[in-house]
mmCIF file of C-alpha atoms in Angstrom:
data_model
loop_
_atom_site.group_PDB
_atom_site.id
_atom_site.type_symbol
_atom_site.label_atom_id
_atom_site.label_comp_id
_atom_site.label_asym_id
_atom_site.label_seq_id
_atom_site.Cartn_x
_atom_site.Cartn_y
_atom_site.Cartn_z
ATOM 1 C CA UNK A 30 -11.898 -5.677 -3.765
ATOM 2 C CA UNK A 31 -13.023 -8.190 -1.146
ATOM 3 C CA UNK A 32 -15.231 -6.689 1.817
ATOM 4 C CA UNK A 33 -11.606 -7.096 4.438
ATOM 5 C CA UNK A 34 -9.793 -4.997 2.192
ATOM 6 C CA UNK A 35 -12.517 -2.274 2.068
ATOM 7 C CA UNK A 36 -12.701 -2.649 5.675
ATOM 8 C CA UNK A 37 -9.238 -2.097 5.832
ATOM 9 C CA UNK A 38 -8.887 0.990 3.268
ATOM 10 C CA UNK A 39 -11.921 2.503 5.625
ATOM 11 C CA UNK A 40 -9.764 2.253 8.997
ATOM 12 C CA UNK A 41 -6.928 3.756 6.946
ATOM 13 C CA UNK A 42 -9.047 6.928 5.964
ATOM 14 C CA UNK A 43 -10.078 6.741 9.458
ATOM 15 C CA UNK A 44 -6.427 7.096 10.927
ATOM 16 C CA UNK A 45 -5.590 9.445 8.051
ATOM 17 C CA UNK A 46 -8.360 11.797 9.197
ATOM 18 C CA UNK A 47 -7.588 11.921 12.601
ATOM 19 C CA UNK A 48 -3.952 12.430 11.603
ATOM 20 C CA UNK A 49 -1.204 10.870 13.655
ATOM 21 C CA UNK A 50 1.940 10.647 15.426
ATOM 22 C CA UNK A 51 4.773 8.056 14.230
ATOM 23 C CA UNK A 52 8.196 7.770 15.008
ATOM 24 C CA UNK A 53 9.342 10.085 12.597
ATOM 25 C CA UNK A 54 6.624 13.049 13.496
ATOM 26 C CA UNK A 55 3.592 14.411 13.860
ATOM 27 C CA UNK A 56 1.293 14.280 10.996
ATOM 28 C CA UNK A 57 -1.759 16.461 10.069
ATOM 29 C CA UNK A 58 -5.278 15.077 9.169
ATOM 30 C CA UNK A 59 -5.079 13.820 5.293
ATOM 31 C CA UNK A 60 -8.014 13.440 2.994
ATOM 32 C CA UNK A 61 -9.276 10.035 2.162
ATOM 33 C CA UNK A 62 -7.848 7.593 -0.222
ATOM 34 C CA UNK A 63 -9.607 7.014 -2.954
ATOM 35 C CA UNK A 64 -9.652 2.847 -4.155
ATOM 36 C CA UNK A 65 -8.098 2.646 -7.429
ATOM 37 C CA UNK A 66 -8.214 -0.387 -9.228
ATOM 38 C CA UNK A 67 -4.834 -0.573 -11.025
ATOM 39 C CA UNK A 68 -2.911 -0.026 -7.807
ATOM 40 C CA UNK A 69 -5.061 -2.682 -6.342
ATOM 41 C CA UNK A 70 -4.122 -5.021 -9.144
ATOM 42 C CA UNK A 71 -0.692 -4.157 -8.720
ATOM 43 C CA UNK A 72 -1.143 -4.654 -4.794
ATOM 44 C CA UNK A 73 -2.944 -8.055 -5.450
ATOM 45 C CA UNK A 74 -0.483 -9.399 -8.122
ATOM 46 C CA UNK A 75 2.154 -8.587 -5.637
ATOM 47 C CA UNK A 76 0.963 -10.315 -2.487
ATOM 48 C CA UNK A 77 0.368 -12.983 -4.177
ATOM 49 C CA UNK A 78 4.504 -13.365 -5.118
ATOM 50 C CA UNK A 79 5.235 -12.638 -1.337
ATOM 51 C CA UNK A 80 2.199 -15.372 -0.098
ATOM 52 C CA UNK A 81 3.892 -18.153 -3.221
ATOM 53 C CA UNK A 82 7.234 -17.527 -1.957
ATOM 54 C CA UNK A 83 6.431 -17.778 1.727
ATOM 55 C CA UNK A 84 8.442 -14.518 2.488
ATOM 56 C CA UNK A 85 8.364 -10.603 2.991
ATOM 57 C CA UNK A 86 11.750 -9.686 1.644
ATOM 58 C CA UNK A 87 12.928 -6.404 1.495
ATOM 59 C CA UNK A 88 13.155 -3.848 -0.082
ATOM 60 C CA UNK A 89 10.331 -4.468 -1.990
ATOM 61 C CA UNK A 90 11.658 -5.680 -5.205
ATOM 62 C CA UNK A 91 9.728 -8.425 -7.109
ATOM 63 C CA UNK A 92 11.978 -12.142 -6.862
ATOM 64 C CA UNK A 93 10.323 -12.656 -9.927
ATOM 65 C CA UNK A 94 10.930 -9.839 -12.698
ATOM 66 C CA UNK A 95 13.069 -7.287 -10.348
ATOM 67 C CA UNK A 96 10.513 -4.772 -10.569
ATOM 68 C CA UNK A 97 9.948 -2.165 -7.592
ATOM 69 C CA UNK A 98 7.109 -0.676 -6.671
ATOM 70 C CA UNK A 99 6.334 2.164 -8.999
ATOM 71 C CA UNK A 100 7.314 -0.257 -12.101
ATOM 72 C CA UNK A 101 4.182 -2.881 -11.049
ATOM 73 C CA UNK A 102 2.224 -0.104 -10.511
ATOM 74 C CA UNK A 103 2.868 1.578 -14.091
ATOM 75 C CA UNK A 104 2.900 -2.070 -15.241
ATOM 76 C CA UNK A 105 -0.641 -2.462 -13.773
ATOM 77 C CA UNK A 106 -1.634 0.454 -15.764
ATOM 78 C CA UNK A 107 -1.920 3.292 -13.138
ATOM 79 C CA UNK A 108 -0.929 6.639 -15.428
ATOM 80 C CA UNK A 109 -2.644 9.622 -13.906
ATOM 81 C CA UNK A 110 -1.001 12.942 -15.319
ATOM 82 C CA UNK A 111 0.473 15.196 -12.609
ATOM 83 C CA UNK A 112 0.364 18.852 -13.230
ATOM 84 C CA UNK A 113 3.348 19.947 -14.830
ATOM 85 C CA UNK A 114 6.561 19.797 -12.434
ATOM 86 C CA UNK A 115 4.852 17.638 -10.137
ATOM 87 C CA UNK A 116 6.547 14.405 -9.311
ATOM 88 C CA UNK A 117 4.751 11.364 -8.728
ATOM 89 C CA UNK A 118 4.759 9.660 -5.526
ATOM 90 C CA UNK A 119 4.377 6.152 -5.099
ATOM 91 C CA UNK A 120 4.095 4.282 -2.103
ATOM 92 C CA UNK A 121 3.951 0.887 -0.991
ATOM 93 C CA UNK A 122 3.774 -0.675 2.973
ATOM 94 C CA UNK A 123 3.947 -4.626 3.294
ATOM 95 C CA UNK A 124 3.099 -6.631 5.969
ATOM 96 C CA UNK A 125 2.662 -10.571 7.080
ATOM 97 C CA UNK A 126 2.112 -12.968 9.568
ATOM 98 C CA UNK A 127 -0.435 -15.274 10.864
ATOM 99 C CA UNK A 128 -1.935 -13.061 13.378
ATOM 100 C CA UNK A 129 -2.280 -9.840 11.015
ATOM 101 C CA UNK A 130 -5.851 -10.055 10.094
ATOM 102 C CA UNK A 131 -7.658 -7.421 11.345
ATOM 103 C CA UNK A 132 -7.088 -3.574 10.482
ATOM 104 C CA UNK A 133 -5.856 -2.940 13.627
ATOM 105 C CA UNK A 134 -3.655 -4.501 14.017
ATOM 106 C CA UNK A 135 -2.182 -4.041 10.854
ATOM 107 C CA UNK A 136 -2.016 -0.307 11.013
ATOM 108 C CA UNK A 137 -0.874 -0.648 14.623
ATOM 109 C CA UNK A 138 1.880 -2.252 13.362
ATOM 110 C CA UNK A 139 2.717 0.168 10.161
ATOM 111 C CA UNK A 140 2.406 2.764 13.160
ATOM 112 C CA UNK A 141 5.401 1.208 14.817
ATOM 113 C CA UNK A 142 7.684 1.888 11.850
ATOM 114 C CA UNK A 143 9.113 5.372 10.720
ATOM 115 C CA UNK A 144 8.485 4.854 6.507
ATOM 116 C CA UNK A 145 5.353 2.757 6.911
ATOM 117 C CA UNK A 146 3.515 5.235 9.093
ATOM 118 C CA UNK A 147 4.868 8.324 7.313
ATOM 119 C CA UNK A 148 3.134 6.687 4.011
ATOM 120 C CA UNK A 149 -0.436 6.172 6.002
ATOM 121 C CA UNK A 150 -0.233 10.300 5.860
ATOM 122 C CA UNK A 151 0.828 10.838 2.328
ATOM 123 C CA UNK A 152 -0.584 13.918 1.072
ATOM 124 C CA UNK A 153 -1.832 11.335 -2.080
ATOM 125 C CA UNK A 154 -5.404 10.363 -3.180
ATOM 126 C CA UNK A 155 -5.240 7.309 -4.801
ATOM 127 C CA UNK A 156 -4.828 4.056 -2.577
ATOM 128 C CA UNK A 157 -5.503 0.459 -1.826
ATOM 129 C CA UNK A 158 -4.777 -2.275 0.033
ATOM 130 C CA UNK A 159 -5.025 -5.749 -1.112
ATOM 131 C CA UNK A 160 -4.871 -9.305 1.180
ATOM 132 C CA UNK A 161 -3.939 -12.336 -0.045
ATOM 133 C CA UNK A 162 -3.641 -15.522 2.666
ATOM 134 C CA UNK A 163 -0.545 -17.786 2.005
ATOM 135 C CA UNK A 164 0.797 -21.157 4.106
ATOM 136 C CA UNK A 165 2.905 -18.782 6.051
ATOM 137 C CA UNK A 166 -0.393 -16.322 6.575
ATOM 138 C CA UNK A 167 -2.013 -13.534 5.898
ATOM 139 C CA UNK A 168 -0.488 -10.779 3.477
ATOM 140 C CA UNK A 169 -1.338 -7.136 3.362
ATOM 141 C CA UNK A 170 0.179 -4.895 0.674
ATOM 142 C CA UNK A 171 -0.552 -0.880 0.915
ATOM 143 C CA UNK A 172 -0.458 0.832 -2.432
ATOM 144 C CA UNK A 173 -0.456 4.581 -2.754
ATOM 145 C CA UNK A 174 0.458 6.608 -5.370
ATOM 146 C CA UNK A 175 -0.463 10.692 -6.874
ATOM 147 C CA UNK A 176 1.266 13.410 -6.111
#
């Protein structure tokens, strides 16, 4: 974990416990994400796809092996064991360009979008956020996953 993506996964707990309003509500305070290095692998292994290819398709399904989401982050190893009849919840927020370097504006512009900012206040534990830097800029990808 480099020291911008702590620095980002810090502002995130910060905006998590002040709670917030998006879009599609009002959200309560959350507790902190906790880093978790097999969602950060799969964060990592991902941005690094989007930052090779250039692009930030959607939905977020891997070009390369047609995996979503929850599939690189099993892949990456993440297996916690939810109490039973719990359903996991996995969550990922993407975002690119050349002027999205600071956590700021990053989360400003998650805020801006229903989904994205609805997943900054998942009642979850275990997050990340990884950045990779590409010819067409700067990639974040937001992993969060529990239940």
């Amino acid at each position: 974990q480099s020291q911008a993506e702590r620095e980002m996964l810090e502002a995130i707990n910060a905006e998590r416990a002040r709670g917030g309003v998006c879009p599609s509500g009002v959200f309560p305070a959350a507790a902190p994400l906790k880093f978790e290095g097999h969602l950060h692998k799969a964060a990592t292994l991902y941005g690094r796809e989007l930052a090779a290819s250039g692009r930030l398709d959607l939905p977020h399904r891997s070009q390369v092996d047609n995996r979503v989401p929850s599939q690189r982050m099993v892949d990456a190893g993440y297996r916690p064991v939810p109490p039973n009849g719990i359903e996991w919840v996995f969550g990922e927020s993407l975002a690119a360009g050349m002027d999205l370097t600071s956590p700021a504006e990053v989360i400003a512009a998650w805020k801006g979008s229903p989904s994205h900012c609805a997943a900054l206040f998942e009642k979850v534990l275990d997050g990340t956020a990884a950045q990779v830097t590409g010819a067409a800029g700067t990639y974040w990808v937001l992993n969060i996953a529990g239940w």
